[in-house]
């Protein structure tokens, strides 16, 4: 990438031999795909605390923390009814197999080392 002033600082990565197999590219690909699938007007804060913020954007639950990569585990339960029902399975788009069942209208969220998780219904993956 040659960089420089606008518009040269916005080169298309796919024309430059940029690796599309790397972790960063795959993370962005999943993030953009999920964002495109959840563009509606529904936005609801589910939990806001000193160390965790969880919100609903259409059919996606986003959980993030500010503890940093050296921080402790952050765990919380958030009410997800009426958006999801007990028995629904929500999976983290970034980590295959990281799925959680909604129980009694609650979603249990555990974040490790400052990670962010984006949960969607398992049928959406």
Backbone as JSON, one array per atom type, in Angstrom:
{
  "sequence": "XXXXXXXXXXXXXXXXXXXXXXXXXXXXXXXXXXXXXXXXXXXXXXXXXXXXXXXXXXXXXXXXXXXXXXXXXXXXXXXXXXXXXXXXXXXXXXXXXXXXXXXXXXXXXXXXXXXXXXXXXXXXX",
  "N": [[0.85, -1.18, 0.0], [0.58, 2.16, -0.88], [-0.17, 4.45, 0.45], [-0.43, 7.91, 1.45], [-1.99, 11.0, 0.44], [-5.54, 11.7, 0.44], [-7.25, 10.53, -2.41], [-5.52, 8.37, -2.29], [-4.87, 7.14, 0.09], [-6.72, 5.25, 0.56], [-6.62, 2.73, -0.66], [-7.87, -0.12, -2.38], [-7.82, -3.14, -0.73], [-7.98, -5.69, -1.85], [-6.81, -5.51, -4.34], [-4.13, -5.39, -3.95], [-2.72, -7.6, -3.19], [-3.17, -8.25, -0.59], [-3.49, -10.42, 2.13], [-6.24, -12.46, 2.38], [-6.73, -14.5, 4.04], [-5.89, -14.21, 6.6], [-6.15, -13.72, 10.22], [-7.09, -11.13, 11.04], [-8.37, -10.14, 8.75], [-10.39, -12.09, 8.41], [-11.81, -11.71, 10.8], [-12.83, -9.11, 10.43], [-14.38, -9.58, 8.16], [-16.4, -11.3, 9.16], [-17.54, -9.56, 11.03], [-18.49, -7.42, 9.4], [-20.29, -8.81, 7.74], [-22.22, -9.65, 9.66], [-23.08, -7.16, 10.61], [-24.29, -6.13, 8.29], [-26.44, -7.86, 8.11], [-27.98, -7.03, 10.19], [-29.21, -4.4, 10.13], [-31.42, -2.92, 10.87], [-33.72, -0.8, 12.76], [-33.83, -1.51, 15.43], [-32.49, -1.12, 18.54], [-31.2, -1.76, 21.66], [-30.13, -1.29, 24.92], [-28.87, -3.74, 26.95], [-27.34, -4.27, 29.18], [-25.36, -2.26, 31.25], [-22.52, -1.64, 32.84], [-19.72, -1.02, 35.09], [-17.65, -2.53, 33.97], [-18.62, -3.9, 31.75], [-20.55, -3.89, 28.75], [-23.5, -4.48, 27.15], [-25.47, -4.92, 24.33], [-28.37, -4.97, 22.18], [-28.73, -5.32, 18.76], [-30.94, -5.34, 16.39], [-31.15, -8.59, 15.56], [-28.85, -9.38, 16.81], [-26.69, -9.82, 19.57], [-24.44, -7.89, 21.24], [-21.55, -7.96, 23.15], [-19.24, -6.38, 25.18], [-16.19, -5.34, 26.8], [-14.15, -3.36, 29.04], [-11.83, -4.15, 30.25], [-9.39, -4.87, 29.2], [-6.68, -6.78, 27.66], [-5.22, -8.04, 29.62], [-6.96, -8.24, 31.65], [-9.39, -9.4, 34.11], [-11.74, -12.17, 34.01], [-14.98, -11.41, 32.85], [-18.29, -11.67, 33.74], [-21.76, -11.88, 33.15], [-25.34, -11.88, 33.39], [-27.92, -11.33, 31.14], [-31.14, -10.02, 30.43], [-32.99, -11.16, 27.77], [-35.48, -11.42, 26.74], [-38.22, -9.77, 25.24], [-37.01, -10.57, 22.89], [-35.59, -12.88, 22.36], [-36.26, -16.34, 23.0], [-36.63, -18.67, 25.73], [-34.57, -21.48, 25.44], [-33.65, -20.84, 22.92], [-30.68, -20.85, 20.97], [-27.78, -19.08, 21.01], [-24.94, -18.05, 19.24], [-21.48, -17.18, 19.25], [-20.09, -15.19, 16.79], [-17.4, -15.09, 16.28], [-16.06, -17.29, 17.3], [-16.18, -20.53, 16.74], [-18.43, -22.84, 18.05], [-18.75, -21.58, 20.47], [-21.34, -21.24, 22.04], [-24.46, -20.33, 23.56], [-27.24, -21.15, 25.56], [-30.43, -19.69, 25.86], [-31.9, -19.25, 28.92], [-34.69, -19.23, 30.93], [-35.29, -16.69, 29.95], [-32.87, -15.41, 30.12], [-29.54, -14.58, 29.11], [-26.42, -15.89, 29.49], [-23.34, -14.36, 29.69], [-19.91, -14.54, 29.15], [-16.86, -13.01, 29.2], [-13.52, -13.11, 28.23], [-10.29, -11.91, 28.95], [-10.64, -9.28, 27.91], [-12.12, -9.57, 25.58], [-14.48, -9.17, 22.85], [-17.75, -10.2, 22.1], [-20.06, -11.28, 19.66], [-23.22, -12.3, 19.42], [-25.42, -14.38, 17.61], [-28.43, -16.03, 16.47], [-28.07, -19.56, 16.33], [-28.99, -20.7, 14.01], [-28.54, -18.73, 12.17], [-25.94, -18.77, 11.42]],
  "CA": [[0.0, 0.0, 0.0], [1.44, 3.33, -1.01], [-0.58, 5.5, 1.38], [-0.45, 9.24, 0.89], [-3.17, 11.84, 0.67], [-6.81, 11.24, -0.07], [-7.83, 9.22, -2.11], [-4.52, 7.3, -2.33], [-4.79, 6.48, 1.38], [-7.84, 4.32, 0.68], [-6.48, 1.7, -1.69], [-8.61, -1.37, -2.2], [-6.89, -4.17, -0.3], [-8.05, -6.88, -2.69], [-5.99, -5.29, -5.52], [-2.73, -5.2, -3.55], [-2.13, -8.84, -2.72], [-3.43, -8.37, 0.83], [-3.94, -11.76, 2.47], [-7.62, -12.57, 2.87], [-6.81, -15.67, 4.91], [-5.4, -13.89, 7.94], [-7.12, -13.56, 11.31], [-7.7, -9.79, 11.04], [-9.3, -10.05, 7.63], [-11.54, -12.95, 8.7], [-12.57, -11.05, 11.87], [-13.57, -8.01, 9.81], [-15.37, -10.17, 7.26], [-17.52, -11.75, 9.98], [-18.16, -8.38, 11.62], [-19.23, -6.71, 8.36], [-21.43, -9.65, 7.35], [-23.24, -9.58, 10.71], [-23.62, -5.79, 10.6], [-25.19, -6.01, 7.14], [-27.63, -8.65, 8.4], [-28.67, -6.42, 11.34], [-29.22, -2.96, 9.86], [-32.7, -2.31, 11.21], [-33.78, 0.28, 13.75], [-33.87, -2.02, 16.79], [-31.29, -0.99, 19.38], [-31.61, -1.8, 23.07], [-29.07, -1.57, 25.88], [-29.27, -4.83, 27.82], [-26.59, -4.16, 30.43], [-24.29, -1.26, 31.25], [-21.87, -1.64, 34.15], [-18.37, -0.46, 35.05], [-16.71, -3.32, 33.18], [-19.26, -4.63, 30.66], [-21.63, -3.22, 28.04], [-24.16, -5.46, 26.29], [-26.61, -4.32, 23.66], [-29.04, -5.72, 21.12], [-28.91, -4.62, 17.5], [-31.82, -6.23, 15.65], [-31.09, -9.97, 16.05], [-27.5, -9.65, 17.29], [-26.34, -9.35, 20.91], [-23.02, -7.52, 21.27], [-21.04, -7.84, 24.51], [-17.86, -5.9, 25.18], [-15.68, -4.96, 28.11], [-13.03, -2.42, 29.01], [-10.79, -4.6, 31.18], [-8.12, -5.06, 28.51], [-6.25, -8.15, 27.41], [-4.69, -8.61, 30.86], [-8.0, -8.13, 32.66], [-10.07, -10.58, 34.64], [-12.96, -12.64, 33.38], [-16.18, -10.62, 33.14], [-19.47, -12.5, 33.52], [-23.02, -11.24, 33.47], [-26.56, -12.42, 32.81], [-28.75, -10.25, 30.62], [-32.48, -10.39, 30.01], [-33.1, -11.03, 26.32], [-36.88, -11.5, 26.31], [-38.97, -10.65, 24.34], [-36.3, -10.69, 21.62], [-35.24, -14.29, 22.23], [-37.05, -17.19, 23.88], [-35.91, -19.73, 26.42], [-34.28, -22.58, 24.54], [-32.91, -20.35, 21.76], [-29.24, -21.01, 21.07], [-27.06, -17.97, 20.4], [-23.52, -18.4, 19.07], [-20.52, -16.12, 19.01], [-19.67, -15.26, 15.39], [-15.94, -15.12, 16.18], [-15.47, -18.51, 17.85], [-17.05, -21.66, 16.47], [-18.71, -23.67, 19.21], [-19.03, -20.73, 21.64], [-22.8, -21.05, 21.98], [-25.12, -20.22, 24.86], [-28.7, -21.33, 25.54], [-31.24, -18.75, 26.63], [-32.61, -19.96, 29.98], [-35.58, -18.36, 31.69], [-35.2, -15.34, 29.4], [-31.54, -14.84, 30.41], [-28.37, -15.02, 28.36], [-25.2, -15.79, 30.27], [-22.23, -13.88, 28.87], [-18.6, -14.57, 29.8], [-15.82, -12.41, 28.36], [-12.18, -13.41, 28.72], [-9.15, -11.11, 28.49], [-11.05, -8.09, 27.18], [-12.7, -9.88, 24.28], [-15.83, -8.79, 22.46], [-18.5, -11.28, 21.47], [-21.28, -10.94, 18.95], [-24.04, -13.51, 19.39], [-26.6, -14.48, 16.73], [-29.04, -17.35, 16.55], [-27.24, -20.58, 15.7], [-29.52, -20.93, 12.66], [-28.09, -17.64, 11.29], [-24.52, -18.95, 11.05]],
  "C": [[0.89, 1.23, 0.0], [1.05, 4.45, -0.06], [-0.64, 6.85, 0.69], [-1.72, 9.98, 1.23], [-4.4, 11.21, 0.05], [-6.87, 11.46, -1.59], [-6.81, 8.08, -2.11], [-4.4, 6.55, -1.0], [-5.91, 5.48, 1.6], [-7.79, 3.26, -0.42], [-7.33, 0.49, -1.36], [-7.62, -2.48, -1.87], [-6.85, -5.37, -1.23], [-7.24, -6.73, -3.98], [-4.5, -5.28, -5.21], [-2.06, -6.48, -3.08], [-2.3, -9.05, -1.22], [-4.0, -9.76, 1.12], [-5.36, -11.74, 3.03], [-7.8, -13.78, 3.78], [-6.4, -15.4, 6.34], [-6.5, -13.66, 8.95], [-7.83, -12.21, 11.28], [-8.72, -9.65, 9.93], [-10.56, -10.87, 7.91], [-12.42, -12.35, 9.79], [-13.43, -9.93, 11.28], [-14.67, -8.53, 8.89], [-16.61, -10.62, 8.04], [-18.27, -10.56, 10.58], [-19.02, -7.65, 10.59], [-20.45, -7.5, 7.92], [-22.56, -9.55, 8.38], [-23.87, -8.2, 10.76], [-24.61, -5.61, 9.46], [-26.5, -6.76, 7.37], [-28.51, -8.01, 9.48], [-28.68, -4.9, 11.23], [-30.5, -2.26, 10.26], [-32.58, -1.26, 12.3], [-33.74, -0.2, 15.2], [-32.51, -1.88, 17.47], [-31.76, -0.92, 20.82], [-30.39, -2.11, 23.92], [-29.59, -2.63, 26.84], [-28.57, -4.78, 29.17], [-25.49, -3.11, 30.25], [-23.74, -1.19, 32.66], [-20.47, -1.07, 33.99], [-17.46, -1.2, 34.09], [-17.33, -4.09, 32.02], [-20.4, -3.8, 30.07], [-22.2, -4.23, 27.06], [-25.36, -4.78, 25.66], [-27.13, -5.24, 22.56], [-29.13, -4.81, 19.91], [-29.65, -5.58, 16.59], [-31.75, -7.63, 16.24], [-29.69, -10.36, 16.51], [-27.31, -9.06, 18.68], [-24.83, -9.12, 20.93], [-22.62, -7.3, 22.72], [-19.58, -7.43, 24.45], [-17.48, -5.46, 26.59], [-14.5, -4.01, 27.96], [-11.87, -2.86, 29.9], [-9.43, -4.83, 30.52], [-7.7, -6.51, 28.45], [-5.65, -8.82, 28.64], [-5.73, -8.64, 31.98], [-8.6, -9.46, 33.06], [-11.24, -10.98, 33.76], [-14.12, -11.74, 33.81], [-17.37, -11.5, 32.79], [-20.71, -11.74, 33.94], [-24.17, -12.02, 32.84], [-27.41, -11.25, 32.36], [-30.1, -10.81, 30.2], [-32.61, -10.13, 28.52], [-34.54, -11.23, 25.82], [-37.38, -10.07, 26.15], [-38.27, -10.94, 23.02], [-35.89, -12.13, 21.31], [-36.04, -15.07, 23.27], [-36.16, -18.2, 24.58], [-35.77, -20.92, 25.48], [-33.56, -22.14, 23.28], [-31.41, -20.54, 22.02], [-28.59, -19.86, 20.3], [-25.58, -18.31, 20.38], [-22.69, -17.17, 18.74], [-19.99, -16.25, 17.58], [-18.16, -15.43, 15.24], [-15.32, -16.45, 16.61], [-16.44, -19.66, 17.68], [-17.2, -22.51, 17.72], [-18.96, -22.89, 20.49], [-20.5, -20.34, 21.58], [-23.39, -21.08, 23.38], [-26.62, -20.4, 24.66], [-29.35, -20.23, 26.37], [-32.05, -19.57, 27.63], [-33.41, -18.97, 30.8], [-35.44, -16.9, 31.26], [-33.86, -14.66, 29.6], [-30.48, -15.44, 29.49], [-27.16, -14.82, 29.24], [-24.04, -15.44, 29.36], [-20.95, -13.92, 29.7], [-17.59, -14.04, 28.8], [-14.47, -12.63, 29.01], [-11.16, -12.44, 28.12], [-9.55, -9.94, 27.58], [-11.71, -8.34, 25.84], [-14.07, -9.25, 24.08], [-16.47, -10.0, 21.82], [-19.73, -10.7, 20.79], [-22.05, -12.24, 18.78], [-25.19, -13.35, 18.4], [-27.18, -15.86, 16.93], [-28.18, -18.35, 15.78], [-27.71, -20.85, 14.27], [-29.08, -19.85, 11.67], [-26.65, -17.8, 10.84], [-24.37, -19.8, 9.81]]
}
